[in-house]
Coordinates of C-alpha atoms in Angstrom, one line a residue:
M25 CA 247.2 -68.3 -66.6
R26 CA 248.3 -64.9 -67.8
R27 CA 251.5 -66.3 -69.3
F28 CA 249.6 -69.2 -70.9
A29 CA 247.2 -66.7 -72.6
E30 CA 250.2 -64.8 -73.9
Q31 CA 252.4 -67.7 -75.0
P32 CA 250.4 -70.9 -75.0
V33 CA 252.9 -73.0 -77.0
L34 CA 255.8 -72.1 -74.8
I35 CA 254.0 -72.7 -71.6
G36 CA 252.6 -76.0 -73.0
I37 CA 256.0 -77.2 -73.8
W38 CA 257.3 -76.3 -70.4
S39 CA 254.4 -78.1 -68.7
V40 CA 255.1 -81.3 -70.7
C41 CA 258.8 -81.1 -69.7
F42 CA 257.7 -80.6 -66.1
L43 CA 255.5 -83.7 -66.1
L44 CA 258.3 -85.7 -67.8
C45 CA 260.7 -84.7 -65.0
L46 CA 258.0 -85.6 -62.4
T47 CA 257.7 -89.1 -63.7
Y48 CA 261.4 -89.7 -63.7
H49 CA 262.1 -92.1 -60.8
K50 CA 263.8 -95.4 -60.2
K51 CA 262.4 -98.3 -58.4
R52 CA 264.8 -99.2 -55.6
S53 CA 263.2 -102.2 -54.0
T54 CA 260.4 -104.7 -54.3
Y55 CA 259.2 -103.6 -50.8
P56 CA 255.9 -101.8 -51.3
V57 CA 256.9 -98.8 -49.2
S58 CA 260.6 -98.5 -50.1
A59 CA 261.9 -95.3 -51.7
E60 CA 261.3 -94.8 -55.4
H61 CA 263.4 -91.8 -56.3
T62 CA 266.7 -90.5 -57.7
T63 CA 269.6 -89.6 -55.5
L64 CA 269.3 -85.9 -56.4
P65 CA 265.8 -84.5 -57.2
L66 CA 266.5 -82.9 -60.5
L67 CA 263.2 -81.2 -60.8
T68 CA 263.6 -79.4 -57.5
V69 CA 267.2 -78.3 -58.4
M70 CA 266.0 -76.9 -61.7
L71 CA 263.1 -75.0 -60.1
L72 CA 265.2 -73.6 -57.3
V73 CA 268.3 -72.5 -59.2
T74 CA 266.2 -70.9 -61.9
G75 CA 264.0 -69.0 -59.4
Y76 CA 260.7 -70.6 -60.3
F77 CA 260.2 -72.9 -57.3
S78 CA 258.1 -70.5 -55.3
D79 CA 255.6 -70.2 -58.2
V80 CA 254.9 -73.9 -58.4
A81 CA 255.9 -75.2 -54.9
L82 CA 252.3 -76.0 -53.9
F83 CA 251.6 -77.7 -57.3
V84 CA 254.8 -79.8 -56.9
I85 CA 253.8 -80.9 -53.4
I86 CA 250.2 -81.8 -54.5
A87 CA 251.5 -83.6 -57.6
V88 CA 254.0 -85.7 -55.7
I89 CA 251.4 -86.7 -53.0
I90 CA 248.9 -87.7 -55.7
T91 CA 251.3 -89.7 -57.8
S92 CA 252.7 -91.4 -54.6
I93 CA 249.3 -92.4 -53.4
F94 CA 248.4 -93.7 -56.9
T95 CA 251.5 -95.8 -57.3
A96 CA 251.4 -97.1 -53.7
R97 CA 247.6 -97.8 -53.9
S98 CA 247.4 -96.8 -50.3
I99 CA 246.8 -93.3 -48.7
T100 CA 249.0 -94.0 -45.7
V101 CA 251.9 -95.5 -47.6
G102 CA 251.5 -92.9 -50.4
I103 CA 251.8 -90.0 -47.9
L104 CA 254.8 -91.6 -46.3
R105 CA 256.4 -92.1 -49.6
A106 CA 255.6 -88.5 -50.7
G107 CA 257.2 -87.3 -47.4
T108 CA 260.3 -89.3 -48.3
T109 CA 260.5 -87.6 -51.7
L110 CA 259.8 -84.1 -50.4
A111 CA 261.9 -84.2 -47.3
P112 CA 265.1 -82.9 -49.0
V113 CA 263.3 -79.9 -50.4
P114 CA 263.8 -77.6 -47.4
L115 CA 267.5 -78.4 -47.4
I116 CA 267.8 -77.7 -51.1
K117 CA 265.8 -74.5 -50.8
G118 CA 268.0 -73.3 -47.9
L119 CA 271.1 -73.9 -49.9
F120 CA 269.9 -71.9 -53.0
A121 CA 267.3 -69.5 -51.6
D122 CA 269.6 -66.6 -51.3
T123 CA 270.8 -66.8 -54.9
P124 CA 267.8 -67.1 -57.1
Q125 CA 268.5 -67.6 -60.8
V126 CA 272.1 -68.6 -59.9
L127 CA 272.3 -70.6 -63.1
G128 CA 271.8 -67.5 -65.2
T129 CA 274.3 -65.6 -63.2
S130 CA 276.9 -68.4 -63.4
I131 CA 277.3 -68.2 -67.1
S132 CA 277.0 -64.4 -67.5
P133 CA 279.9 -62.8 -69.4
H134 CA 281.0 -61.0 -66.2
S135 CA 281.9 -64.3 -64.4
I136 CA 285.1 -66.2 -64.8
N137 CA 285.3 -69.9 -65.7
A138 CA 282.7 -71.8 -63.6
A139 CA 285.1 -74.4 -62.4
L140 CA 287.5 -71.8 -60.9
S141 CA 285.2 -69.0 -59.8
T142 CA 285.0 -68.4 -56.0
Y143 CA 281.5 -67.2 -56.5
Q144 CA 280.6 -70.4 -58.4
F145 CA 282.2 -72.6 -55.8
R146 CA 280.3 -70.9 -53.0
H147 CA 277.0 -70.6 -54.6
W148 CA 276.9 -73.6 -57.0
L149 CA 279.5 -76.3 -56.4
L150 CA 279.5 -76.4 -52.6
P151 CA 275.7 -76.5 -52.3
L152 CA 275.6 -79.4 -54.8
L153 CA 278.3 -81.3 -52.9
I154 CA 276.3 -80.8 -49.6
M155 CA 273.2 -82.0 -51.4
T156 CA 275.0 -85.1 -52.8
V157 CA 275.8 -86.3 -49.3
A158 CA 272.8 -84.9 -47.4
V159 CA 269.9 -85.9 -49.7
P160 CA 270.5 -89.7 -49.6
T161 CA 271.0 -89.5 -45.8
I162 CA 267.7 -87.7 -45.3
R163 CA 265.9 -90.1 -47.6
L164 CA 267.4 -93.1 -45.8
I165 CA 266.1 -91.8 -42.5
C166 CA 262.7 -91.2 -44.0
D167 CA 262.6 -94.7 -45.4
I168 CA 263.5 -96.1 -42.0
V169 CA 260.5 -94.2 -40.5
T170 CA 258.3 -95.5 -43.3
F171 CA 259.4 -99.1 -42.7
F172 CA 258.7 -98.7 -39.0
F173 CA 255.2 -97.4 -39.5
A174 CA 254.5 -100.1 -42.2
Q175 CA 255.8 -102.8 -39.7
I176 CA 258.5 -104.0 -42.1
P177 CA 261.8 -105.4 -40.6
I178 CA 264.1 -102.5 -41.0
R179 CA 267.3 -104.5 -41.3
K180 CA 265.8 -106.7 -44.0
A181 CA 264.5 -103.7 -45.8
I182 CA 267.8 -101.9 -45.8
H183 CA 269.4 -105.0 -47.4
E184 CA 267.3 -104.2 -50.5
Y185 CA 269.2 -101.0 -51.3
S186 CA 271.8 -101.2 -54.0
L187 CA 275.0 -99.5 -53.0
S188 CA 276.5 -99.4 -56.5
H189 CA 273.3 -98.0 -58.0
T190 CA 273.1 -95.3 -55.4
L191 CA 276.7 -94.2 -55.8
A192 CA 276.4 -94.3 -59.6
M193 CA 273.3 -92.1 -59.5
M194 CA 274.9 -89.7 -57.0
L195 CA 277.8 -89.2 -59.3
A196 CA 275.8 -89.1 -62.5
D197 CA 273.3 -86.5 -61.2
L198 CA 276.0 -84.4 -59.6
M199 CA 278.1 -84.3 -62.8
A200 CA 275.1 -83.5 -64.9
I201 CA 274.1 -80.5 -62.8
V202 CA 277.7 -79.3 -62.4
W203 CA 278.8 -79.5 -66.0
I204 CA 275.7 -78.2 -67.8
P205 CA 276.6 -74.6 -67.0
D206 CA 280.1 -75.1 -68.3
I207 CA 278.8 -76.8 -71.4
L208 CA 276.4 -73.9 -72.0
Q209 CA 279.2 -71.4 -71.5
F210 CA 281.6 -73.3 -73.8
A211 CA 278.8 -73.5 -76.5
N212 CA 278.4 -69.7 -76.2
I213 CA 274.6 -69.9 -76.6
G214 CA 274.1 -66.3 -75.7
T215 CA 273.6 -64.1 -72.7
S216 CA 269.9 -63.9 -72.5
P217 CA 268.7 -65.3 -69.2
A218 CA 265.6 -66.8 -70.8
T219 CA 267.7 -68.7 -73.4
V220 CA 270.2 -69.9 -70.8
L221 CA 267.4 -71.2 -68.4
S222 CA 265.5 -72.8 -71.2
V223 CA 268.5 -74.7 -72.7
S224 CA 269.6 -75.7 -69.2
I225 CA 266.3 -77.2 -68.3
L226 CA 266.0 -78.9 -71.6
M227 CA 269.4 -80.5 -71.2
L228 CA 268.5 -81.8 -67.7
I229 CA 265.2 -83.2 -69.1
A230 CA 267.2 -85.0 -71.9
Y231 CA 269.4 -86.4 -69.2
S232 CA 266.4 -87.6 -67.2
L233 CA 264.9 -89.2 -70.3
L234 CA 268.2 -90.9 -71.0
L235 CA 268.3 -92.5 -67.6
M236 CA 264.6 -93.5 -67.9
A237 CA 265.5 -95.2 -71.2
I238 CA 268.4 -97.0 -69.7
N239 CA 266.2 -98.1 -66.8
T240 CA 263.5 -99.4 -69.1
L241 CA 266.1 -101.3 -71.2
N242 CA 267.5 -102.8 -68.1
R243 CA 264.1 -104.0 -66.9
L244 CA 263.4 -105.5 -70.4
A245 CA 266.7 -107.3 -70.2
R246 CA 266.0 -108.7 -66.8
S247 CA 262.5 -109.8 -67.9
K248 CA 264.1 -111.5 -70.9
N249 CA 266.5 -113.4 -68.7
A250 CA 263.7 -114.4 -66.4
L251 CA 261.7 -115.9 -69.4
K252 CA 264.9 -117.6 -70.6
S253 CA 265.4 -119.2 -67.2
I254 CA 261.8 -120.5 -67.1
A255 CA 262.1 -121.7 -70.7
N256 CA 265.3 -123.6 -69.8
V257 CA 263.6 -125.3 -67.0
S258 CA 260.6 -126.2 -69.2
D259 CA 262.9 -127.6 -71.8
A260 CA 264.4 -130.0 -69.2
L261 CA 261.0 -131.6 -68.5
P262 CA 260.5 -134.3 -67.5
L263 CA 263.0 -133.7 -64.7
P264 CA 265.3 -136.6 -63.8
D265 CA 264.4 -138.8 -60.8
Q266 CA 267.8 -138.2 -59.2
A267 CA 268.4 -134.6 -57.8
P268 CA 265.8 -132.8 -60.0
E269 CA 266.4 -129.6 -58.0
E270 CA 270.0 -129.5 -59.2
T271 CA 268.8 -129.6 -62.8
V272 CA 266.4 -126.8 -62.1
V273 CA 269.1 -124.6 -60.4
R274 CA 271.5 -125.3 -63.3
R275 CA 269.0 -124.3 -65.9
I276 CA 268.0 -121.1 -64.0
N277 CA 271.6 -120.0 -63.7
R278 CA 272.1 -120.4 -67.4
G279 CA 269.6 -117.6 -67.9
L280 CA 270.5 -115.3 -65.0
I281 CA 273.1 -112.5 -65.0
S282 CA 274.7 -111.1 -61.8
M283 CA 272.6 -113.5 -59.7
R284 CA 273.1 -116.9 -58.2
C285 CA 270.4 -119.5 -57.8
F286 CA 270.9 -122.4 -55.4
V287 CA 269.1 -124.9 -53.1
S288 CA 268.7 -123.9 -49.5
D289 CA 267.5 -125.9 -46.6
T290 CA 266.3 -122.7 -44.9
N291 CA 264.5 -119.5 -46.0
D292 CA 266.3 -117.3 -43.5
L293 CA 269.9 -116.9 -44.8
N294 CA 271.8 -114.0 -43.4
R295 CA 275.1 -113.7 -45.3
R296 CA 276.7 -110.3 -44.8
W297 CA 276.1 -107.7 -47.6
H298 CA 273.7 -110.1 -49.5
S299 CA 270.0 -110.3 -49.8
Y300 CA 267.8 -113.3 -50.9
R301 CA 264.5 -114.3 -52.4
Y302 CA 263.0 -117.7 -51.8
S303 CA 260.5 -120.0 -53.5
E304 CA 257.6 -121.7 -51.7
P305 CA 258.8 -124.7 -49.6
I306 CA 259.4 -127.8 -51.7
S307 CA 258.9 -131.1 -49.9
T308 CA 260.1 -134.6 -51.0
G309 CA 258.6 -136.3 -47.9
S310 CA 261.9 -136.8 -46.1
R311 CA 263.3 -133.3 -46.8
Q312 CA 262.1 -129.8 -47.2
Y313 CA 264.1 -127.2 -49.1
Y314 CA 263.8 -123.9 -51.1
L315 CA 265.0 -122.5 -54.3
A316 CA 266.9 -119.3 -53.4
I317 CA 268.3 -116.4 -55.5
E318 CA 271.2 -114.3 -54.0
R319 CA 272.2 -110.7 -54.9
S320 CA 275.1 -108.8 -53.4
V321 CA 275.0 -105.1 -52.3
W322 CA 276.5 -104.2 -55.7
N323 CA 273.9 -105.7 -58.0
R324 CA 270.6 -105.1 -56.1
P325 CA 267.7 -104.4 -56.1
F326 CA 265.5 -107.5 -56.8
M327 CA 262.7 -107.1 -59.3
S328 CA 259.3 -108.8 -59.6
T329 CA 260.7 -111.0 -62.4
D330 CA 263.2 -112.6 -60.0
E331 CA 260.3 -113.7 -57.8
T332 CA 258.4 -114.9 -60.8
I333 CA 261.4 -117.2 -61.6
L334 CA 261.3 -118.7 -58.2
L335 CA 257.5 -119.0 -58.1
T336 CA 257.2 -120.7 -61.5
C337 CA 260.2 -122.9 -61.3
G338 CA 259.4 -123.9 -57.7
E339 CA 255.9 -124.9 -58.8
I340 CA 257.3 -126.9 -61.7
L341 CA 259.7 -128.7 -59.5
T342 CA 257.0 -129.4 -56.9
E343 CA 254.7 -130.7 -59.5
S344 CA 257.4 -132.8 -61.2
L345 CA 258.3 -134.4 -57.8
R346 CA 254.6 -135.2 -57.1
V347 CA 254.1 -136.6 -60.6
G348 CA 257.3 -138.6 -60.5
K349 CA 256.3 -140.0 -57.1
T350 CA 252.9 -141.0 -58.4
V351 CA 254.2 -142.5 -61.6
K352 CA 256.8 -144.4 -59.7
L353 CA 254.2 -145.7 -57.3
L354 CA 251.9 -146.7 -60.3
R355 CA 254.9 -148.3 -62.1
T356 CA 255.8 -150.2 -59.0
E357 CA 252.2 -151.4 -58.6
A358 CA 252.0 -152.3 -62.2
E359 CA 255.3 -154.3 -62.1
T360 CA 254.8 -155.9 -58.7
D361 CA 252.8 -159.1 -58.2
A362 CA 250.1 -158.4 -55.7
L363 CA 250.2 -161.8 -54.1
T364 CA 253.9 -162.6 -53.6
G365 CA 255.5 -159.1 -53.8
A366 CA 257.8 -160.3 -56.6
L367 CA 258.1 -158.6 -60.0
T368 CA 255.7 -159.5 -62.8
Y369 CA 256.6 -161.3 -66.0
R370 CA 256.6 -158.1 -68.1
A371 CA 259.0 -156.5 -65.6
F372 CA 261.2 -159.6 -65.8
I373 CA 261.4 -159.3 -69.6
G374 CA 261.9 -155.5 -69.4
H375 CA 264.8 -156.1 -67.0
L376 CA 266.4 -158.6 -69.4
K377 CA 266.1 -156.2 -72.3
S378 CA 267.8 -153.4 -70.3
L379 CA 270.6 -155.7 -69.2
Q380 CA 271.1 -156.7 -72.9
T381 CA 272.4 -153.1 -73.6
E382 CA 273.9 -152.3 -70.2
N383 CA 275.7 -155.5 -69.4
V384 CA 276.9 -156.7 -72.8
H385 CA 280.2 -158.0 -71.5
N386 CA 279.0 -159.1 -68.1
L387 CA 277.8 -162.6 -67.3
V388 CA 274.1 -162.8 -66.4
A389 CA 272.3 -165.8 -64.9
V390 CA 268.6 -166.5 -64.7
V391 CA 267.4 -169.1 -62.2
Y392 CA 263.9 -170.6 -62.5
F393 CA 262.1 -172.0 -59.5
G394 CA 259.0 -174.1 -60.1
V395 CA 256.6 -174.9 -57.2
E396 CA 255.5 -178.4 -57.8
H397 CA 252.2 -180.0 -56.6
L398 CA 250.6 -176.6 -56.0
R399 CA 247.4 -177.6 -57.9
A400 CA 247.0 -180.5 -55.4
V401 CA 247.4 -178.2 -52.5
N402 CA 244.8 -175.9 -54.0
E403 CA 242.3 -178.8 -54.5
H404 CA 242.9 -180.3 -51.1
Y405 CA 243.3 -177.3 -48.8
G406 CA 241.6 -174.6 -50.8
R407 CA 242.8 -171.4 -52.6
R408 CA 243.7 -169.5 -49.4
I409 CA 246.1 -172.1 -48.2
A410 CA 247.6 -172.4 -51.7
N411 CA 248.2 -168.7 -51.7
T412 CA 249.8 -168.8 -48.3
V413 CA 252.2 -171.5 -49.5
L414 CA 253.1 -169.5 -52.6
R415 CA 253.8 -166.4 -50.6
S416 CA 256.0 -168.4 -48.1
V417 CA 258.0 -169.8 -51.0
S418 CA 258.5 -166.3 -52.4
M419 CA 259.6 -164.9 -49.1
R420 CA 262.1 -167.7 -48.5
L421 CA 263.6 -167.2 -52.0
S422 CA 263.9 -163.5 -51.4
R423 CA 265.6 -164.1 -48.0
L424 CA 268.7 -165.7 -49.6
M425 CA 268.6 -163.5 -52.8
P426 CA 271.9 -161.5 -53.2
E427 CA 271.9 -157.7 -53.7
N428 CA 272.6 -157.9 -57.4
A429 CA 269.5 -160.1 -58.1
T430 CA 265.8 -159.6 -58.6
L431 CA 263.0 -162.1 -58.2
S432 CA 259.9 -162.2 -60.6
R433 CA 256.8 -164.4 -60.7
V434 CA 256.8 -165.5 -64.4
S435 CA 253.8 -167.8 -64.2
G436 CA 251.2 -169.1 -61.7
A437 CA 253.6 -171.2 -59.8
E438 CA 257.0 -170.3 -61.2
F439 CA 259.6 -167.7 -60.2
A440 CA 262.7 -166.4 -62.0
M441 CA 265.7 -164.8 -60.4
I442 CA 268.1 -162.6 -62.5
I443 CA 271.6 -162.3 -61.2
T444 CA 273.9 -159.7 -62.7
N445 CA 277.7 -159.5 -62.8
V446 CA 278.2 -163.2 -62.1
T447 CA 281.8 -164.1 -61.3
S448 CA 281.4 -167.8 -61.0
T449 CA 278.8 -170.3 -62.3
D450 CA 279.6 -172.6 -59.4
D451 CA 278.6 -169.9 -56.9
V452 CA 275.2 -169.5 -58.7
E453 CA 274.6 -173.3 -58.6
E454 CA 275.5 -173.4 -55.0
L455 CA 273.2 -170.5 -54.2
T456 CA 270.4 -172.2 -56.2
V457 CA 270.7 -175.4 -54.1
R458 CA 270.5 -173.4 -50.8
M459 CA 267.5 -171.4 -51.9
R460 CA 265.7 -174.5 -53.1
N461 CA 266.4 -176.4 -49.8
L462 CA 265.0 -173.5 -47.9
A463 CA 261.9 -173.2 -50.1
V464 CA 260.9 -176.9 -49.7
M465 CA 260.7 -176.7 -46.0
P466 CA 257.2 -177.3 -44.6
V467 CA 254.9 -174.3 -44.4
Y468 CA 252.9 -173.9 -41.2
T469 CA 249.3 -173.0 -42.0
E470 CA 246.0 -173.0 -40.1
E471 CA 245.4 -176.4 -41.7
G472 CA 248.7 -177.8 -40.4
E473 CA 252.0 -178.3 -42.1
V474 CA 251.9 -178.2 -45.9
S475 CA 254.9 -179.4 -48.0
V476 CA 255.6 -178.7 -51.7
D477 CA 258.6 -179.5 -53.9
V478 CA 260.6 -176.9 -55.8
S479 CA 262.4 -177.6 -59.0
S480 CA 265.1 -175.3 -60.4
S481 CA 267.0 -174.6 -63.7
I482 CA 269.7 -172.2 -64.6
S483 CA 270.5 -170.2 -67.8
F484 CA 273.7 -168.3 -68.4
S485 CA 274.4 -165.6 -71.0
N486 CA 277.6 -166.1 -73.0
E487 CA 279.9 -164.2 -75.3
T488 CA 278.8 -166.2 -78.4
D489 CA 275.0 -166.1 -78.1
G490 CA 274.7 -163.2 -75.8
F491 CA 271.3 -162.9 -74.3
S492 CA 269.5 -165.0 -76.9
V493 CA 269.7 -168.1 -74.6
L494 CA 268.1 -166.2 -71.8
F495 CA 265.3 -164.8 -74.0
A496 CA 264.6 -168.3 -75.4
D497 CA 264.2 -169.8 -72.0
A498 CA 262.1 -166.8 -70.9
N499 CA 259.7 -167.3 -73.8
A500 CA 259.1 -170.8 -72.6
H501 CA 257.8 -169.5 -69.2
I502 CA 254.8 -167.6 -70.5
Y503 CA 252.9 -165.7 -67.8
E504 CA 249.4 -167.2 -67.5
S505 CA 247.9 -165.5 -64.5
E506 CA 245.2 -163.8 -66.6
S507 CA 244.0 -167.1 -68.3
A508 CA 240.8 -168.8 -67.2
N509 CA 242.7 -172.0 -66.4
L510 CA 244.9 -170.4 -63.7
S511 CA 244.9 -172.7 -60.7
V512 CA 245.8 -170.1 -58.1
V513 CA 243.8 -166.9 -57.8
D514 CA 245.2 -164.0 -55.8
D515 CA 243.1 -163.2 -52.7
A516 CA 243.7 -159.4 -53.2
E517 CA 242.3 -159.4 -56.7
A518 CA 239.4 -161.6 -55.7
V519 CA 238.5 -159.2 -52.9
L520 CA 238.7 -156.2 -55.1
A521 CA 236.5 -157.8 -57.8
M522 CA 233.9 -158.6 -55.1
Q523 CA 234.0 -155.0 -53.9
N524 CA 233.5 -153.6 -57.3
G525 CA 230.8 -156.1 -58.2
S526 CA 232.0 -156.3 -61.8
G527 CA 235.1 -156.5 -64.0
D528 CA 235.4 -152.7 -64.3
Y529 CA 238.2 -152.6 -61.8
F530 CA 240.3 -155.1 -63.7
N531 CA 239.6 -153.2 -67.0
A532 CA 240.8 -149.9 -65.6
S533 CA 243.7 -151.5 -63.8
D534 CA 244.8 -153.3 -67.0
V535 CA 244.6 -150.1 -69.0
L536 CA 246.7 -148.1 -66.6
R537 CA 249.3 -150.9 -66.1
S538 CA 249.5 -151.5 -69.8
A539 CA 249.9 -147.8 -70.5
I540 CA 252.7 -147.5 -68.0
E541 CA 254.5 -150.6 -69.3
N542 CA 254.1 -149.5 -72.9
N543 CA 255.1 -145.8 -72.2
T544 CA 251.8 -144.5 -73.5
V545 CA 251.3 -142.1 -70.5
S546 CA 251.6 -138.4 -71.3
V547 CA 252.1 -135.7 -68.6
L548 CA 250.9 -132.3 -69.6
Y549 CA 251.6 -129.1 -67.6
Q550 CA 249.0 -126.4 -67.6
P551 CA 249.8 -123.0 -66.0
I552 CA 247.0 -121.2 -64.2
F553 CA 247.2 -117.4 -64.5
N554 CA 245.8 -114.7 -62.3
V555 CA 244.4 -112.1 -64.7
N556 CA 244.6 -109.3 -62.1
T557 CA 248.2 -109.8 -61.1
K558 CA 249.3 -111.2 -64.5
R559 CA 251.3 -113.9 -62.8
I560 CA 251.3 -117.7 -62.7
V561 CA 249.5 -118.7 -59.4
S562 CA 249.6 -122.5 -59.8
L563 CA 250.5 -125.3 -62.2
D564 CA 248.1 -128.1 -62.9
T565 CA 249.4 -131.5 -64.0
I566 CA 247.2 -133.6 -66.3
V567 CA 248.0 -137.3 -66.9
R568 CA 246.7 -138.7 -70.2
V569 CA 246.5 -142.4 -70.7
H570 CA 245.9 -144.3 -74.0
D571 CA 244.4 -147.8 -74.1
K572 CA 245.1 -150.5 -76.7
K573 CA 242.5 -149.0 -79.0
G574 CA 244.0 -145.5 -78.8
A575 CA 241.2 -144.1 -76.7
R576 CA 242.2 -141.4 -74.2

C-alpha cells in the first residue's frame, strides 16, 4: 500500500501484468477435474527469481484457490485443482530460495556469459532443468490423486493427456526462461536491477500472452472445423437408405483435422496410445452402433466441440433412420393393396417408368391375369368369400413368381406381373401357363369349394417401340377400386370405415398416400437448444404433407 501511494501507475501496471500471468493456463482435458496448467508455472518462477515471492505468496495461494473453485464450480474439485497447481511451489522455492534476485545477478557486468558461467549453471540452468522434469511429475501425481477422490477411472483419465503438447510446452517454457537473461545481456539494457527485473517480467508476460493467443486461435480453428463437419452432414440430408452412417462419417472426416471418425459396434475401444469419444447409441432395429472419434497421444486433448460433433451428427443420423423407416413404412402401405398384398396400380405404373430409364436395352415383359366370374361369386357367396378367392389367387400367383418379377393389382379383379431382364419369350409364356393353371385350382372356403377362371395376356417391350407398348396396355387396365361400381370391397377398409363411423379415415389416408406417391412430403429438421449449456440437446423432425388443394 505504501508503494502504491508512492508510485500508483507503476504498481497498477505490475498488478495488471500479475493478473494476466495468473489467467495464463491451458485446458488439458475435457475431464472436469483434470489439470489446467502450463508445464512450468511462469508466474512462480518470476516471483522467486526476482525475490518478490515472499511478499505476495499468500495472495497467490488465495487467488489460485478462488480461481480454481470458480472455474471448477465445485469447492472440493476446486481445492483439489488448486493443490495440483500449487504443489510444485515448494520445489521451486527450495531450488531458488538461497539466491534471491538471481536474475538480476545473472546479467550483472561482473558475470561472464550466462551460458558458460559456472555460477549461472549452478544457480540458474540446473534448477530450471530439475524443474522441467520434476514439475510435470509432481502435477501428474496430484492429478491421479484428484481423479481418485473424484471417482474417475485413472487409466482412462491419463489417456486424455497429450504427450506432444506437454513436451512442446516443457521445451518452450524452459527456453523462454533460460534465454531471456542472455537476450537482456545481449541487448545491453543497463545494469539497474529494477530495469532488468521489469524488462524480464514484461518479456515473460509477452511470452505468456503469445501462447494464450495461439491457444485461442487453435480453439477457434477447432470450433470452425466442428461447424464445418456438422454443415457437411446437414448438406447430405436426406441421407441415403443404404449405409447412411458411412455418409455421415465421410462428411465428418472432411471437416476434421488430426482426428478420425468411424463407426464402432462398441463404446469401449482400448487401442494402445489412443483415446476416444462416442455418440449416443444408434439403433437400426437389428444393429446398434456408435459414431466414434479417435485421437492419438500426439494430438490430444479432446475439446467440447468434438463431443458436439458426435452429439449433433448422431442425433441427425438417428432421426434420419427413424424418418426413413417411417416413410418407407408409409410408402409400403401406400403402394401395397391391403386385401391381396400385391402392389397398387400407381406403384405398377411407377415401376414401369423407372424401368424405362434403367432398363432401356433389356427386354421387359408384363403379364396380365384376369379373374373371371368374380362378380358371380360375390353375388352368390357374398363379399367375404369373394375376397378369400381373390387373396388365394394372389398368393398362388406370387408362389410361382420369379425373383426378377413384381405382382400388382391393377383393377378390382385383375393382376399384372412385371418381369425384368427377360432372356426368352418362350420361358415367359411357359411360366404364364403354369401360374394360370395353379390359380384356377378350386379354393376351399367355409362355403365349400369355389372355382374361378383366370385369363392371361402378355406384352413385351421391344427395341423399336421401347416401352410404349407396355404403357399402352397398362392404360387399358385402369384401376377402379375407388369407384362406386366396384364389385369387390376389401374387408380391411370396410372394417376401418365402420370403426371411424365416417369417411374421415379414407380422406386422411388418401391425402397421405397421394402425398407420398406425388413426392409432396417435406421433412424439416428443428434443433432444440439448451440455453444454459448452449448446446443442441435434441433434434425434432417435422413431416409436412400437402394435399391436392395445396393445404398443409
